[in-house]
mmCIF file of C-alpha atoms in Angstrom:
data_model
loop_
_atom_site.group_PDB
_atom_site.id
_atom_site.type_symbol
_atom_site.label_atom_id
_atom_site.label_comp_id
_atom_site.label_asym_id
_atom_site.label_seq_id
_atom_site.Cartn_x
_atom_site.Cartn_y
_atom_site.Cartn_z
ATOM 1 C CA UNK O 1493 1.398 -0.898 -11.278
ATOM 2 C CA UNK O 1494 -0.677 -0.816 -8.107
ATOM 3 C CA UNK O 1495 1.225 -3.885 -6.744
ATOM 4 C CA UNK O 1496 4.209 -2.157 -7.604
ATOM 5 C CA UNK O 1497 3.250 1.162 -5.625
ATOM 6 C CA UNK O 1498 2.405 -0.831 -2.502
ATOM 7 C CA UNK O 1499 5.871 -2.408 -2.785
ATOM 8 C CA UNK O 1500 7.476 0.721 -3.133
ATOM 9 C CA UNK O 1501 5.657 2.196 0.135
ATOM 10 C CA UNK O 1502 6.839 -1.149 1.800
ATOM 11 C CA UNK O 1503 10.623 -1.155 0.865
ATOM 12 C CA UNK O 1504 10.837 2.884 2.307
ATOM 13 C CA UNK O 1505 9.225 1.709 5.409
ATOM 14 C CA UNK O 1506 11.215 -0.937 5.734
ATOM 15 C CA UNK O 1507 14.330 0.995 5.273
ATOM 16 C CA UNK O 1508 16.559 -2.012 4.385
ATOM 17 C CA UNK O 1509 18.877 -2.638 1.742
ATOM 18 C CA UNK O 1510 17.527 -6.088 1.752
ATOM 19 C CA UNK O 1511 14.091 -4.890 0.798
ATOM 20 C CA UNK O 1512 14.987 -2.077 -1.942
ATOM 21 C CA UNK O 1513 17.044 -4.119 -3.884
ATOM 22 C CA UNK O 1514 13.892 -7.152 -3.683
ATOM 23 C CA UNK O 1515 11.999 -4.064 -4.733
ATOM 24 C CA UNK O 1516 14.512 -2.296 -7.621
ATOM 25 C CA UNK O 1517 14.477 -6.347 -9.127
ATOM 26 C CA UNK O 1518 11.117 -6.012 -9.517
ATOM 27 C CA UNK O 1519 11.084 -3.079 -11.382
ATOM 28 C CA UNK O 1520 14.323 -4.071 -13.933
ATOM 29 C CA UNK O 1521 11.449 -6.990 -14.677
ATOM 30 C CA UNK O 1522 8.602 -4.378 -15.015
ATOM 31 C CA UNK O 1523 10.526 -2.552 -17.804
ATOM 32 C CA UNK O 1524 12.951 -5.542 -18.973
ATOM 33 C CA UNK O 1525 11.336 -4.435 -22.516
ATOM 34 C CA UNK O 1526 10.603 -0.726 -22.337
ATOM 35 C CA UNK O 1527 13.814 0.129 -24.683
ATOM 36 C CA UNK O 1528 13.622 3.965 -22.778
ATOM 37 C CA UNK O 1529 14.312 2.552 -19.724
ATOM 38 C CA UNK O 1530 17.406 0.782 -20.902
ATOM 39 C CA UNK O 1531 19.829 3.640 -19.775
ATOM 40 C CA UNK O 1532 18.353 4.596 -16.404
ATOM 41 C CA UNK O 1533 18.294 0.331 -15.757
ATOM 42 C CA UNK O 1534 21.948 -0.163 -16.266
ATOM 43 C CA UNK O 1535 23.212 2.969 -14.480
ATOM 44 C CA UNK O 1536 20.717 1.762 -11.535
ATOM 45 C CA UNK O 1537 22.525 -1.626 -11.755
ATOM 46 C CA UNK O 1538 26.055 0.398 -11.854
ATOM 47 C CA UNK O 1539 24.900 2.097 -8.186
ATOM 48 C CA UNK O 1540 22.908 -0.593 -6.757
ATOM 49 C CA UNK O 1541 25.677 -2.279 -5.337
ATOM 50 C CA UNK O 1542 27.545 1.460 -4.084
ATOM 51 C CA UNK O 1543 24.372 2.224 -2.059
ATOM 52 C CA UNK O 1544 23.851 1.042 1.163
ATOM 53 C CA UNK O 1545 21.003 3.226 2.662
ATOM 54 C CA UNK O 1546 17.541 0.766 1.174
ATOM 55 C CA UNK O 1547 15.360 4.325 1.061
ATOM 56 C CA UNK O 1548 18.001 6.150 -1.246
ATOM 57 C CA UNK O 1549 18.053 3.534 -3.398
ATOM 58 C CA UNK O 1550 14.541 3.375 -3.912
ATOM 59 C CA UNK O 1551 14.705 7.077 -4.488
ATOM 60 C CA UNK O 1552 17.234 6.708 -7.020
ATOM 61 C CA UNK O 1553 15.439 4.145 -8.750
ATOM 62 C CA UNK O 1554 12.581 6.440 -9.261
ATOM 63 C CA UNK O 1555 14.885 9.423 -10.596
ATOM 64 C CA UNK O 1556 16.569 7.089 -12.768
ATOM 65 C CA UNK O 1557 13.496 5.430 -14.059
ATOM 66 C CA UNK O 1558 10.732 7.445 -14.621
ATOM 67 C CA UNK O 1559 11.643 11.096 -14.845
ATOM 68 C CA UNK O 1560 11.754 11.274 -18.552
ATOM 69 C CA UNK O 1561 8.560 9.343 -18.268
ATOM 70 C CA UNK O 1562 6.993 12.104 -15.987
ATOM 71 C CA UNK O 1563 7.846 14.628 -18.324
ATOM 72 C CA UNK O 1564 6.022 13.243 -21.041
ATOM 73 C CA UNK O 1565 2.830 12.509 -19.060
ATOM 74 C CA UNK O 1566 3.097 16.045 -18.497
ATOM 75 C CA UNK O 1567 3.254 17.275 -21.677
ATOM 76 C CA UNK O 1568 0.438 14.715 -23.618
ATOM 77 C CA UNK O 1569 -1.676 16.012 -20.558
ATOM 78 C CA UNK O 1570 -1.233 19.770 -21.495
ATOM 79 C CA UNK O 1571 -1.481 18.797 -24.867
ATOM 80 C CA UNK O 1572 -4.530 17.213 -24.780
ATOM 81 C CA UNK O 1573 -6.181 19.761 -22.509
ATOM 82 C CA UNK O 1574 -5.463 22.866 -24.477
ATOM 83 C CA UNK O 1575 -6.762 20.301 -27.426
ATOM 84 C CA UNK O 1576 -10.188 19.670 -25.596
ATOM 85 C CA UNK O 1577 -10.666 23.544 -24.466
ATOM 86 C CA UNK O 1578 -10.142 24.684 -28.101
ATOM 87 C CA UNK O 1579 -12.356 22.177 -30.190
ATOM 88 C CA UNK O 1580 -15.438 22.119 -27.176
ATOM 89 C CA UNK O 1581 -15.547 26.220 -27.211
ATOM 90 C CA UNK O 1582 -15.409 26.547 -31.105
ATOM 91 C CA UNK O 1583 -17.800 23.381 -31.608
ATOM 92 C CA UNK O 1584 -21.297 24.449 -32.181
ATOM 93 C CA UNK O 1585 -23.286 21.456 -30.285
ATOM 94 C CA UNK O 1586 -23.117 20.427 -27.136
ATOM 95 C CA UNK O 1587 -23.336 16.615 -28.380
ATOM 96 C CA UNK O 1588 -19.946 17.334 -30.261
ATOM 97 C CA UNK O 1589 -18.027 18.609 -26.889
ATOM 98 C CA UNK O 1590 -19.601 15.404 -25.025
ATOM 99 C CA UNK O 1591 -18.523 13.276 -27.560
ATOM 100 C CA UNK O 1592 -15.065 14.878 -28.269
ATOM 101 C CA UNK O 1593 -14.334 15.445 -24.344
ATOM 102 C CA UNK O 1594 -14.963 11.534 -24.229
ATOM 103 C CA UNK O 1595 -13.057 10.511 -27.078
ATOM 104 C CA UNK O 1596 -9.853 12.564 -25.891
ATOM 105 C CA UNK O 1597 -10.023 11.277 -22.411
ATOM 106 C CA UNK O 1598 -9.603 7.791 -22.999
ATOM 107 C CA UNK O 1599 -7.228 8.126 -25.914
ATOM 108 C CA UNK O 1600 -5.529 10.411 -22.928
ATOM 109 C CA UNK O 1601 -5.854 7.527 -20.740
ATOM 110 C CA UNK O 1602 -4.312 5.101 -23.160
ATOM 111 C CA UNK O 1603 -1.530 7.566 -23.574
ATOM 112 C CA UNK O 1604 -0.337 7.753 -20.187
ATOM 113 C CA UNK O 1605 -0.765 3.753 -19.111
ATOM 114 C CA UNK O 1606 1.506 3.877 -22.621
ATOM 115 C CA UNK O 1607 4.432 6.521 -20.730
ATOM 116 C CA UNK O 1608 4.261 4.365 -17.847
ATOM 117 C CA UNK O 1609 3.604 0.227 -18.212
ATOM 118 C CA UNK O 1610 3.013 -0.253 -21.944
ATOM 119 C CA UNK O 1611 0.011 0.117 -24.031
ATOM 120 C CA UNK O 1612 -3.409 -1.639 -22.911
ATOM 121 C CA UNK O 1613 -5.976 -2.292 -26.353
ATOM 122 C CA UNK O 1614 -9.408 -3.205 -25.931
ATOM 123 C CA UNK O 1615 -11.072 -4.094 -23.397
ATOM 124 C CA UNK O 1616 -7.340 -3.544 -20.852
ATOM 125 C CA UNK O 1617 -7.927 0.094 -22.036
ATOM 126 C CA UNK O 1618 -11.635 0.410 -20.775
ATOM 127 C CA UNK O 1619 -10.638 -1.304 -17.246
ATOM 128 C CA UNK O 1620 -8.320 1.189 -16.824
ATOM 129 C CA UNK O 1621 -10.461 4.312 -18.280
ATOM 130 C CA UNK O 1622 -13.097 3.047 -15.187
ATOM 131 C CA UNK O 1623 -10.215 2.769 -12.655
ATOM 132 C CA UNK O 1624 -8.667 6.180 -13.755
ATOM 133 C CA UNK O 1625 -12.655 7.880 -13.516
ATOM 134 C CA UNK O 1626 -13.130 6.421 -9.726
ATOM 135 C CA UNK O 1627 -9.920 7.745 -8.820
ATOM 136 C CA UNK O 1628 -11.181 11.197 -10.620
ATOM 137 C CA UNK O 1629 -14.566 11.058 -8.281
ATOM 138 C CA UNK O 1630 -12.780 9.951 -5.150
ATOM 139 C CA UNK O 1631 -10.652 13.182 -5.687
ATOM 140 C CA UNK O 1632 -13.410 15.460 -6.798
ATOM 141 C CA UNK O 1633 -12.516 16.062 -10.036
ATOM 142 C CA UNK O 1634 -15.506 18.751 -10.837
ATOM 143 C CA UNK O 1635 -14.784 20.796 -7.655
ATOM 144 C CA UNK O 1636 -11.450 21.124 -8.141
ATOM 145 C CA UNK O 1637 -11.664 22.284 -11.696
ATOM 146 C CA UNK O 1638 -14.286 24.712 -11.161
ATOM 147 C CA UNK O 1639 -11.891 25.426 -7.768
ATOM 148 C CA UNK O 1640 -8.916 26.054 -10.350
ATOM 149 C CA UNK O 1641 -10.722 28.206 -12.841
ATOM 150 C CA UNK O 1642 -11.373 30.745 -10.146
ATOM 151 C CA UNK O 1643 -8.217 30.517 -8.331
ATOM 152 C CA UNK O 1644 -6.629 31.162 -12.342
ATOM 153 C CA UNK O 1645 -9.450 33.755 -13.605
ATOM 154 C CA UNK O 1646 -10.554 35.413 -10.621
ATOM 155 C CA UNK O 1647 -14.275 36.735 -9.827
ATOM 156 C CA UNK O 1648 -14.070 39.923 -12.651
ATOM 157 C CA UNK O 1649 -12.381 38.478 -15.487
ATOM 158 C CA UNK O 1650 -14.219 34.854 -15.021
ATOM 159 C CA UNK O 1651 -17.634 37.234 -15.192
ATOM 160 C CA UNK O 1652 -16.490 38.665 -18.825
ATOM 161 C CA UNK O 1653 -15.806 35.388 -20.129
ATOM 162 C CA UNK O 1654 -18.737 34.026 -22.765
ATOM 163 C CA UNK O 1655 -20.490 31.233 -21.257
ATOM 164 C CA UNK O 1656 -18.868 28.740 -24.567
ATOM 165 C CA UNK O 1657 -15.468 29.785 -23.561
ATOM 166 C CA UNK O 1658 -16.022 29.412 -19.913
ATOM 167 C CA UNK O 1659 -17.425 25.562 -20.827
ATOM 168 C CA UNK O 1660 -14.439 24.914 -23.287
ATOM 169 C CA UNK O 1661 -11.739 25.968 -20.189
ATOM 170 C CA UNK O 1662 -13.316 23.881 -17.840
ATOM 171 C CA UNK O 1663 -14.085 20.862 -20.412
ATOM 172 C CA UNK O 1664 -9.971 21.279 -20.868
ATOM 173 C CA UNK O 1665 -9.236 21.669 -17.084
ATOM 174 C CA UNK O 1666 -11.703 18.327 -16.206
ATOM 175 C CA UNK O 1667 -9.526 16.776 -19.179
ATOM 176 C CA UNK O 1668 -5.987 17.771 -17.041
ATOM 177 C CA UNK O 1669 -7.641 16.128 -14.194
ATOM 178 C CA UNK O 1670 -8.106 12.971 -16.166
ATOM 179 C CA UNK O 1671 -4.371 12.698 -17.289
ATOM 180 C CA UNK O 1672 -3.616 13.570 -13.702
ATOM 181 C CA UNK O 1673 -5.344 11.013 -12.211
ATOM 182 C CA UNK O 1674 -4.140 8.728 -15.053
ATOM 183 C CA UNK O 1675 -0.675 8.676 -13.754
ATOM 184 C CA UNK O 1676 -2.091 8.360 -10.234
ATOM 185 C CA UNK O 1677 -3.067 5.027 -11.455
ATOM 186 C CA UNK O 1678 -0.821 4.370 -14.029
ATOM 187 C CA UNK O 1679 2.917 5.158 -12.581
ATOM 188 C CA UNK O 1680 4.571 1.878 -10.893
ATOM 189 C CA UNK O 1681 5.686 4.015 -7.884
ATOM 190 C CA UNK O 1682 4.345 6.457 -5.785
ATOM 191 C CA UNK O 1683 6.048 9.554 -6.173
ATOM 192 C CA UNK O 1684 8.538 10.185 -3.585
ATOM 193 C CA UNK O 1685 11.743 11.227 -5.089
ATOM 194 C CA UNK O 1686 9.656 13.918 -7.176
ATOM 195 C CA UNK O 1687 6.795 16.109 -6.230
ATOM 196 C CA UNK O 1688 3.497 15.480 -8.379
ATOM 197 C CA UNK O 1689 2.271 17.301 -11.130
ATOM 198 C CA UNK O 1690 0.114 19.882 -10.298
ATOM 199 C CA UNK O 1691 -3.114 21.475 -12.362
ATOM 200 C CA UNK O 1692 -1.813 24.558 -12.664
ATOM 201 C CA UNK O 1693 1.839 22.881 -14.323
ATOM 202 C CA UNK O 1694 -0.769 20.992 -16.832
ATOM 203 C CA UNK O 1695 -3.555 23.217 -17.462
ATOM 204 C CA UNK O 1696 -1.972 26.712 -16.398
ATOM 205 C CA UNK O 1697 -1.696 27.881 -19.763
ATOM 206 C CA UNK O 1698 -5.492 27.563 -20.002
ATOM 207 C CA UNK O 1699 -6.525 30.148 -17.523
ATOM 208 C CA UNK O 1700 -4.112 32.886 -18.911
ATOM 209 C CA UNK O 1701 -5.940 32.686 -22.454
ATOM 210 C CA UNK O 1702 -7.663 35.595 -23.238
ATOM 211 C CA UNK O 1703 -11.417 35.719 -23.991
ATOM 212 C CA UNK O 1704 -10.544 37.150 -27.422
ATOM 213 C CA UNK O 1705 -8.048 34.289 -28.537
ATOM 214 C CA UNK O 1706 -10.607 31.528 -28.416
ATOM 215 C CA UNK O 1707 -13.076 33.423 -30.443
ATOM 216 C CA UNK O 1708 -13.788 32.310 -34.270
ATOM 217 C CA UNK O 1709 -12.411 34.700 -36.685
ATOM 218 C CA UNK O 1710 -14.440 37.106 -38.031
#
């Protein structure tokens, strides 16, 4: 995928129709036997030889390819956030929300490298769990979810919140950074066509909870 995502940033700055089509051949091979791809392939291969402008065809190639794919990153991300945030705030030891918000992330992990390239076992999947945690430091992962749950809560609200809620939104908003930077790593092309997901269309949902909704009954 990285080799992939270097090509892609080549064939747009190279501009040609020469290089975009080297590029979109490359890609048919990548996902020769991804069976959701098949559609967005041959309608690629129908316009392929109607486009003559190399950077529109690599654009199309990425609309064609992996916007379905995109969509479902998107949603096993939110998923598994609002997943992590409920179990880690109702759990009553700290070991269970370590172990849990571990657990999650690299089945998370797997999930997305399973969207985007296929699905890694063993030892592929712990490579990529390492790969997808430097990209999380390089980015700041902790600062920018403690960033988001202020920007979300605000100073007054984030003040009423119990200190076990406040742990289980930010144990689900660290988990949305994981699947975020799992496609970072993950997706075959940079995304160009598309903006990024963002935390707030992953882990929005999150910081409107109220405190009273993640409280055990009774």
């Amino acid at each position: 995928a990285a080799r992939l995502r270097a090509e892609t940033d080549a064939a747009l700055a190279a501009g040609t129709t020469e290089a975009a089509r080297g590029l979109l051949g490359r890609i048919d091979a990548f996902y020769a036997k991804d069976a959701t791809t098949a559609r967005g392939r041959a309608a690629l291969a129908g316009h392929a030889g109607e486009i003559i402008d190399g950077k529109n065809l690599v654009l199309l190639a990425e609309r064609e390819l992996l916007a379905e794919k995109d969509r479902a990153a998107r949603t096993v991300i939110a998923a598994a956030a609002s997943r992590v945030a409920m179990v880690t705030t109702l759990s009553p030891r700290a070991w269970v929300d370590i172990a849990f918000v571990l657990a999650q992330s690299v089945r998370l992990i797997s999930k997305v490298a399973a969207i985007y390239s296929g699905r890694p076992g063993g030892l592929a999947t712990w490579r990529l769990a390492a790969r997808v945690l430097t990209h999380l430091a390089v980015t700041g992962g902790v600062a920018v979810a403690n960033d988001a749950i202020g920007q979300f809560l605000g100073a007054g609200l984030a003040g009423r919140l119990s200190s076990k809620l406040g742990e289980g939104m930010l144990n689900g908003v660290l988990t949305a950074r994981v699947g975020l930077s799992a496609i970072a790593v993950c997706r075959p092309m940079p995304f160009r066509a598309f903006a990024p997901p963002t935390l707030a269309e992953v882990a929005g949902s999150l910081m409107s909870a109220k405190p009273e909704s993640a409280k055990p009954a009774g």
